[in-house]
Amino acid sequence: MPERMALNRGALDLDSLNPEQRAAVTHTEGPLLVLAGAGSGKTRVITTRIAYLILHKRVPAPAVLAVTFTNKAAREMAERVAGQVKGTEGGARGGPLISTFHAFGARLLREHITLLGYRPNFVIFDAQEQFAVVKSILEDGAYDEALFSAKSAFFALQQAKGKGLTAQELRTRRGDPAELALGAILDEYEQALKRMNAVDFEDILRLSLRLCREFPAETRPFLERFRYVMVDEYQDTNRCQFDLLKALAGGRRNVCVVGDDDQSIYRWRGAEPGNILDFERVFPGCRTIRLERNYRSTDTILAAANQVIRHNAARKEKTLRGHRGPGRPLEWLLGEDEHDELTKVVAHLRRTLLQDGGHPGDAAILYRSNHQSRAIEENLREEGLPYTLVGGTRFFDRKEVRDALAYLRVIAAPSDEVSLFRILNFPRRGIGRTSQAKLSEYAARQHRPCIDVLREASRFQDFTGPVARSMETFAALIGRFRERFAHEPLPAAFRALMAELDFHRAVEKERADPKSGEKAAGLIVELERTLDYFARTRPEAGLKELLDHVALMAMPEQEEADSRPRAITLSTVHAAKGLEFPYVYLVGLADEVFPHKRSLAEGGEDEERRLFYVAVTRAQRQLVLSMARQRRRYGETLRQQPSRFLLEIEARLFEGESPQGDYVGGAPVKARRTEEAKGRFLERIKGMGEGRG
DNA sequence: CACACGCTAATTTTT
DNA sequence: TTAGCGTGTG
């Protein structure tokens, strides 16, 4: 908290930084590696460093580039930098570029993608669209079904692309049937995307890199604009991003990367924390600064975090040092079953907030896997406590929203045939599966885009009268709205489109349950309002920009009255990275749940441990850990053992019972009695809480 | 083309 | 257990 206040004063306040932080801020020339432990103020270091460059070093703000992984982080960083340079001369000249790797790449591609043989109007395919392509490849092609399900093929393909493997390499590398097939699938996949003038997320990075390498004359002016480059969450970069960073660094090598190998939790997605070690090799003479002073958590919480993470062998040795004193002990809650566990958690939470005068927004309940949120939600609803769920199905992933957006995508780029087939018969217009198959086959045979065939459908024998007419009407509609979107304001054209399609009614009719139909239609209204907001905040932007933003999830969020959440945060540990809360409840801590069984099977114990470390270090004041003695899974009842990570924490850090007891034959008698006593106590307290509302 | 039944799989997912 | 998907039927 004291850090925030210092920032808001506007002027640059180097005195309030600790020596390491200050060193990181003022080391501006040449490569710099900042190893920033959890809660060591790394965001502050980055933003202050940007401000320092602009205000003290007189670097023009647009010459500064900061790369983050999430739009949220980018937005936050931009806000904080703006606060620091606001009203100063340096801040008046246009800001630094703060962007995700992907948004940065997309920008480069928008400028120069024609150099790589794409047409200018390329579209970005997200995971769902990629999956649709893979699926259709498997359906059409003669692939051994035992080798790949659509899902596993999609997964393998993503992994391969993330590692930068080409179809060629896959086919020749090992020669085993799975890799051979995967190579062929990747080949077809890339052809399909190229044909549709589409790129996926990995392509954004790969093609950007190709542009930098193969067309230096064209890209250099843009790249050289950035004299100072910073990367946040550096441990999460994959190979391609690292290469891109090297290209960006150029000869100046004014690169500052900030990361923590202990918080690398996305290796399964292609992140290479080894890039941290490579940084010192690729940028020789680099300065390395460790930030180990933690400003977030109590010493007790930090001790627990340190004790656990110590068990990982391959890591850069770091020990978080706190300065807030021991604070409260950890607490261990043990439930008979999941419901019992959560009842105890919620009772504890209620009591704590009551005692401390805390706010529900100060607390978070964290868990390993998404499905665990359901039981928690039920419990909180029973108790009438407010909560917000982080993650889950996002707005832009909702079926109805995707359907509406698919129209926009086809209008912007009719070559996007994934979207085209998505909407061809929605709302219903009598172009069924058979007609669609005919269309796709015919277009392929003629080497013509589907939209052309649709436009002149009645000229081809393959389609019967009504179907052909329907196809032409559809093509005409797309053409008409192409015009309208070119000339009318985005929200107006969109509303006209929805009205003409009678989209609301189609969406409602699709659901059997009228309640859920109404809800679904409500999403479309929400989408309309989102477009209003987009048009208002970015008046110069057109359809293309809108779609890029949606694809990169960079949609500006709706104005929030209060940036501090008013409700208890429910989140997976992954999604909670970068967040902090006074009270953290880490639930479902049974072995094989966390660490997850499947992850263990794949040799991922260390990554699970890092995940646990991330979870523990979210807590500022109090950490409560919990588990259910038994759990129902797929109908059967399982006994559970405490997570192995809990056993790595000294018992003395806990108040009362600790997880180190004997659980094999049921709990020790003493533990059981304590639990009951505690339960009664909590019940009493709970009543008090309700009494006051 | 809509609905119903049966099979399968069940981690995490910044873009 | 359950949700989501694919296949088969009316």
Coordinates of C-alpha atoms (C1' of nucleotides) in Angstrom, one line a residue, chain A residues 70-77 79 100 388-391 394-396 526-527 529-538 546 549-550 552-565 575 579, chain B residues 14-15:
Chain A
T70 CA -1.9 -10.2 -20.5
N71 CA -3.9 -7.2 -21.6
K72 CA -4.8 -6.7 -18.0
A73 CA -1.2 -6.3 -17.0
A74 CA -0.6 -4.0 -20.0
R75 CA -3.5 -1.8 -19.0
E76 CA -2.5 -1.7 -15.4
M77 CA 1.1 -0.8 -16.3
E79 CA -2.2 3.4 -16.0
T100 CA 1.3 -7.8 -25.2
T388 CA -16.9 -13.1 -8.4
L389 CA -15.6 -15.9 -10.5
V390 CA -12.4 -15.3 -12.4
G391 CA -12.1 -17.1 -15.7
R394 CA -15.6 -15.7 -21.0
F395 CA -18.0 -13.3 -22.6
F396 CA -16.4 -13.6 -26.1
E526 CA -24.5 -6.7 -24.0
L527 CA -22.4 -7.1 -27.1
R529 CA -23.3 -2.0 -25.6
T530 CA -19.7 -3.3 -25.7
L531 CA -19.5 -2.0 -29.3
D532 CA -20.9 1.3 -28.2
Y533 CA -18.1 1.5 -25.7
F534 CA -15.5 0.5 -28.2
A535 CA -16.6 3.0 -30.7
R536 CA -16.6 5.7 -28.1
T537 CA -13.1 5.0 -26.8
R538 CA -11.6 4.3 -30.2
L546 CA -12.5 -4.3 -33.5
H549 CA -9.1 -6.5 -30.4
V550 CA -11.6 -9.2 -29.7
L552 CA -6.4 -10.7 -28.8
M553 CA -8.8 -10.3 -25.9
A554 CA -7.8 -6.7 -25.7
M555 CA -11.3 -5.4 -25.5
P556 CA -11.5 -2.4 -23.2
E557 CA -13.4 -3.5 -20.2
Q558 CA -16.6 -1.9 -19.3
E559 CA -16.1 1.1 -17.0
E560 CA -16.1 -0.2 -13.5
A561 CA -17.4 2.1 -10.8
D562 CA -15.0 0.7 -8.3
S563 CA -11.8 -1.0 -9.3
R564 CA -11.6 -2.9 -6.0
P565 CA -13.7 -6.0 -6.1
A575 CA -5.6 -17.2 -13.0
L579 CA -3.0 -10.8 -7.8
Chain B
dT14 C1' -1.9 -15.0 -20.4
dT15 C1' -3.0 -14.6 -26.5

